[in-house]
Short mmCIF file of C-alpha atoms in Angstrom, two decimals:
data_model
loop_
_atom_site.label_atom_id
_atom_site.label_comp_id
_atom_site.label_asym_id
_atom_site.label_seq_id
_atom_site.Cartn_x
_atom_site.Cartn_y
_atom_site.Cartn_z
CA GLY A 1 -88.48 -89.03 -72.65
CA ILE A 2 -87.81 -87.61 -69.24
CA GLN A 3 -84.95 -85.10 -68.72
CA VAL A 4 -82.66 -85.61 -65.83
CA GLU A 5 -80.36 -82.97 -64.71
CA GLN A 6 -77.76 -83.32 -61.92
CA SER A 7 -75.78 -80.57 -60.29
CA PRO A 8 -73.17 -79.60 -59.80
CA PRO A 9 -71.40 -81.56 -62.64
CA ASP A 10 -68.14 -81.53 -60.68
CA LEU A 11 -67.34 -81.14 -57.09
CA ILE A 12 -63.95 -81.16 -55.28
CA LEU A 13 -64.02 -81.36 -51.45
CA GLN A 14 -61.59 -81.39 -48.59
CA GLU A 15 -61.88 -84.54 -46.52
CA GLY A 16 -64.43 -83.93 -43.66
CA ALA A 17 -66.63 -81.49 -45.62
CA ASN A 18 -70.21 -81.82 -46.29
CA SER A 19 -72.00 -81.58 -49.64
CA THR A 20 -75.46 -81.73 -51.33
CA LEU A 21 -75.96 -83.20 -54.72
CA ARG A 22 -79.20 -82.37 -56.66
CA CYS A 23 -81.22 -84.31 -59.20
CA ASN A 24 -84.00 -82.55 -61.11
CA PHE A 25 -86.31 -84.42 -63.39
CA SER A 26 -88.89 -83.28 -65.80
CA ASP A 27 -91.74 -85.67 -65.29
CA SER A 28 -93.69 -87.55 -62.65
CA VAL A 29 -91.81 -90.66 -61.45
CA ASN A 30 -92.72 -93.87 -59.74
CA ASN A 31 -89.41 -94.35 -58.04
CA LEU A 32 -85.83 -93.14 -57.87
CA GLN A 33 -82.45 -94.73 -57.22
CA TRP A 34 -79.06 -93.11 -56.23
CA PHE A 35 -75.93 -94.81 -57.20
CA HIS A 36 -72.14 -94.24 -56.60
CA GLN A 37 -69.96 -95.36 -59.45
CA ASN A 38 -66.48 -96.06 -57.99
CA PRO A 39 -63.24 -95.38 -59.72
CA TRP A 40 -63.29 -99.08 -60.99
CA GLY A 41 -66.69 -98.56 -62.70
CA GLN A 42 -68.87 -100.50 -60.35
CA LEU A 43 -72.26 -99.00 -59.65
CA ILE A 44 -73.12 -99.24 -56.01
CA ASN A 45 -76.70 -98.84 -54.72
CA LEU A 46 -77.04 -96.16 -52.23
CA PHE A 47 -80.81 -95.38 -51.94
CA TYR A 48 -84.01 -96.58 -53.44
CA ILE A 49 -86.30 -93.74 -52.58
CA PRO A 50 -89.63 -92.81 -54.20
CA SER A 51 -90.39 -90.06 -51.66
CA GLY A 52 -89.43 -88.95 -48.34
CA THR A 53 -86.01 -89.13 -46.53
CA LYS A 54 -83.74 -92.11 -45.84
CA GLN A 55 -80.40 -92.23 -44.08
CA ASN A 56 -77.60 -94.65 -44.21
CA GLY A 57 -74.58 -93.74 -42.15
CA ARG A 58 -73.02 -90.51 -43.31
CA LEU A 59 -75.34 -90.43 -46.46
CA SER A 60 -78.95 -89.43 -46.54
CA ALA A 61 -81.33 -88.74 -49.49
CA THR A 62 -84.58 -86.85 -49.84
CA THR A 63 -87.01 -87.12 -52.76
CA VAL A 64 -89.84 -84.53 -53.32
CA ALA A 65 -91.64 -86.22 -56.15
CA THR A 66 -94.28 -83.60 -56.30
CA GLU A 67 -91.61 -80.90 -56.90
CA ARG A 68 -89.64 -83.20 -59.10
CA TYR A 69 -86.26 -83.33 -57.41
CA SER A 70 -84.11 -85.46 -55.11
CA LEU A 71 -81.14 -84.58 -52.96
CA LEU A 72 -78.21 -86.72 -51.74
CA TYR A 73 -76.27 -85.37 -48.67
CA ILE A 74 -72.85 -86.48 -47.86
CA SER A 75 -71.54 -85.52 -44.44
CA SER A 76 -67.96 -85.77 -43.20
CA SER A 77 -66.78 -86.85 -46.65
CA GLN A 78 -63.87 -89.37 -47.02
CA THR A 79 -61.56 -90.08 -49.93
CA THR A 80 -63.45 -93.29 -50.53
CA ASP A 81 -66.52 -91.22 -51.42
CA SER A 82 -64.77 -90.16 -54.70
CA GLY A 83 -66.43 -91.24 -57.84
CA VAL A 84 -69.51 -90.43 -59.91
CA TYR A 85 -72.95 -90.15 -58.28
CA PHE A 86 -75.94 -90.93 -60.47
CA CYS A 87 -79.59 -90.56 -59.90
CA ALA A 88 -82.07 -92.64 -61.91
CA PRO A 89 -85.68 -91.79 -61.73
CA LEU A 90 -88.18 -94.47 -62.81
CA VAL A 91 -90.82 -93.63 -65.38
CA GLY A 92 -93.10 -96.55 -66.23
CA ASN A 93 -90.84 -99.49 -66.05
CA GLN A 94 -87.65 -97.70 -67.22
CA PHE A 95 -84.92 -95.97 -65.18
CA TYR A 96 -83.42 -92.83 -66.73
CA PHE A 97 -79.90 -91.87 -65.64
CA GLY A 98 -78.54 -88.37 -65.42
CA THR A 99 -75.10 -87.33 -66.38
CA GLY A 100 -73.90 -87.63 -62.90
CA THR A 101 -71.90 -85.52 -60.38
CA SER A 102 -68.26 -86.23 -60.33
CA LEU A 103 -66.94 -85.97 -56.79
CA THR A 104 -63.30 -85.76 -55.73
CA VAL A 105 -62.45 -85.80 -52.03
CA ILE A 106 -58.89 -84.67 -51.30
CA PRO A 107 -57.01 -85.59 -48.07
CA GLU B 1 -75.45 -113.77 -51.88
CA ALA B 2 -73.58 -113.45 -55.11
CA GLY B 3 -74.27 -110.22 -57.08
CA VAL B 4 -74.72 -109.88 -60.82
CA VAL B 5 -71.72 -111.48 -62.76
CA GLN B 6 -70.46 -110.42 -66.10
CA SER B 7 -67.78 -111.67 -68.45
CA PRO B 8 -65.37 -110.82 -69.78
CA ARG B 9 -64.41 -107.73 -67.90
CA TYR B 10 -62.41 -106.37 -70.79
CA LYS B 11 -62.45 -107.03 -74.52
CA ILE B 12 -60.37 -105.54 -77.32
CA ILE B 13 -61.25 -106.37 -80.89
CA GLU B 14 -60.87 -105.05 -84.40
CA LYS B 15 -63.71 -103.36 -86.18
CA LYS B 16 -65.93 -105.65 -88.16
CA GLN B 17 -65.32 -108.56 -85.77
CA PRO B 18 -68.03 -110.07 -83.71
CA VAL B 19 -68.14 -109.86 -79.83
CA ALA B 20 -70.31 -111.32 -77.14
CA PHE B 21 -70.99 -110.41 -73.55
CA TRP B 22 -72.31 -112.72 -70.82
CA CYS B 23 -74.42 -111.84 -67.82
CA ASN B 24 -75.72 -113.99 -64.87
CA PRO B 25 -78.21 -112.00 -62.72
CA ILE B 26 -78.82 -112.29 -58.93
CA SER B 27 -80.54 -115.64 -58.19
CA GLY B 28 -84.34 -115.21 -58.27
CA HIS B 29 -84.34 -111.86 -60.20
CA ASN B 30 -86.76 -112.07 -63.04
CA THR B 31 -85.80 -108.86 -64.75
CA LEU B 32 -82.62 -108.38 -66.48
CA TYR B 33 -81.37 -105.18 -68.15
CA TRP B 34 -78.56 -104.34 -70.51
CA TYR B 35 -77.13 -100.90 -70.58
CA LEU B 36 -74.56 -98.96 -72.50
CA GLN B 37 -72.36 -96.42 -70.83
CA ASN B 38 -70.29 -94.10 -72.82
CA LEU B 39 -67.30 -92.06 -71.25
CA GLY B 40 -68.82 -89.24 -69.08
CA GLN B 41 -72.32 -90.27 -69.45
CA GLY B 42 -74.88 -92.21 -67.55
CA PRO B 43 -76.02 -95.71 -68.54
CA GLU B 44 -78.57 -95.92 -71.34
CA LEU B 45 -81.06 -98.88 -71.50
CA LEU B 46 -80.55 -101.25 -74.48
CA ILE B 47 -83.04 -104.01 -73.57
CA ARG B 48 -85.08 -105.19 -70.70
CA TYR B 49 -86.14 -108.85 -70.12
CA GLU B 50 -89.00 -110.14 -68.03
CA ASN B 51 -87.85 -113.73 -67.49
CA GLU B 52 -87.15 -114.93 -71.18
CA GLU B 53 -89.21 -112.24 -72.83
CA ALA B 54 -87.67 -109.06 -74.27
CA VAL B 55 -90.24 -106.55 -73.28
CA ASP B 56 -88.48 -103.41 -74.15
CA ASP B 57 -85.88 -103.49 -76.93
CA SER B 58 -86.76 -100.20 -78.57
CA GLN B 59 -83.24 -98.79 -78.00
CA LEU B 60 -81.36 -101.78 -79.28
CA PRO B 61 -79.73 -101.20 -82.65
CA LYS B 62 -81.22 -104.26 -84.21
CA ASP B 63 -79.06 -104.23 -87.42
CA ARG B 64 -75.89 -105.25 -85.48
CA PHE B 65 -76.97 -105.97 -81.81
CA SER B 66 -78.81 -108.94 -80.61
CA ALA B 67 -79.57 -110.47 -77.18
CA GLU B 68 -81.09 -113.60 -75.78
CA ARG B 69 -82.14 -115.01 -72.41
CA LEU B 70 -83.13 -118.31 -73.43
CA LYS B 71 -84.06 -120.01 -70.01
CA GLY B 72 -84.91 -116.79 -68.22
CA VAL B 73 -81.75 -116.73 -66.21
CA ASP B 74 -78.47 -115.64 -67.85
CA SER B 75 -78.22 -113.62 -70.89
CA THR B 76 -75.84 -112.89 -73.81
CA LEU B 77 -75.52 -109.67 -75.84
CA LYS B 78 -73.92 -109.75 -79.15
CA ILE B 79 -72.59 -107.19 -81.60
CA GLN B 80 -71.88 -108.30 -85.16
CA PRO B 81 -70.04 -106.64 -86.73
CA ALA B 82 -68.55 -104.26 -84.25
CA GLU B 83 -67.80 -100.59 -85.21
CA LEU B 84 -65.45 -98.04 -83.73
CA GLY B 85 -68.36 -96.25 -82.13
CA ASP B 86 -69.40 -99.30 -80.04
CA SER B 87 -66.44 -98.74 -77.76
CA ALA B 88 -68.02 -98.38 -74.36
CA VAL B 89 -68.86 -100.22 -71.06
CA TYR B 90 -71.78 -102.64 -71.37
CA LEU B 91 -73.52 -103.04 -68.07
CA CYS B 92 -75.88 -105.74 -66.91
CA ALA B 93 -78.37 -105.23 -64.12
CA SER B 94 -81.08 -107.29 -62.50
CA SER B 95 -84.21 -106.66 -60.28
CA LEU B 96 -86.71 -108.98 -58.75
CA ASP B 97 -89.28 -107.61 -61.14
CA SER B 98 -89.86 -104.37 -62.95
CA TYR B 99 -93.05 -103.46 -61.03
CA SER B 100 -93.17 -103.51 -57.23
CA TYR B 101 -89.81 -104.80 -56.50
CA ASN B 102 -87.66 -103.06 -59.22
CA GLU B 103 -84.51 -102.06 -57.37
CA GLN B 104 -81.72 -102.57 -59.72
CA PHE B 105 -78.31 -104.10 -58.91
CA PHE B 106 -75.45 -103.80 -61.43
CA GLY B 107 -72.68 -106.02 -62.46
CA PRO B 108 -69.10 -104.78 -62.84
CA GLY B 109 -69.57 -104.25 -66.67
CA THR B 110 -67.56 -105.23 -69.75
CA ARG B 111 -65.28 -102.60 -71.20
CA LEU B 112 -65.23 -102.96 -74.88
CA THR B 113 -62.54 -101.36 -77.02
CA VAL B 114 -62.94 -101.55 -80.86
CA LEU B 115 -59.73 -100.72 -82.89
#
């Protein structure tokens, strides 16, 4: 199956800082989702993005399917951004999750 | 609009006991997924339903795991008998379908501890 690599695995930020999370995948994909898993374990949808760039408030995502990667940008980070960020590329009818980037935002 | 509902949220059992998890997807969503999430890992697909049909159960350990979605709405995942290694979070997700409208939405999960 597809290999999904996320980097960095861990990230600690001061509140207000910006960051970029990366998702590399080894195969052609039909679509891709980004999720935030909060400290209570709930997976929250961030972006549904097969290609191009989308923005939602302080977050934006870019997927370059031809080069097999996606990026998640977080600007002006807040403590509530803490948690684990997962990308999940879609191959066929199945989503494959990476191991995530664990983000801690300190006040 | 209500999200994906799962119950129970937490379950503690002794090994060799049976356990069942219940999921009610978002209304109108035809596709339902069960995932397993181990600590420090991303979710892994166990089974995918299109309406009441299990269309992908290749990763479901069928010797002890079973699932059903009898009326194409809610679903139950069962483990019998449970083993220590089954301790994990079991996540349910749904989407309109698994083709053009396949954005997934997740429930809060059931955290299983097997003693």
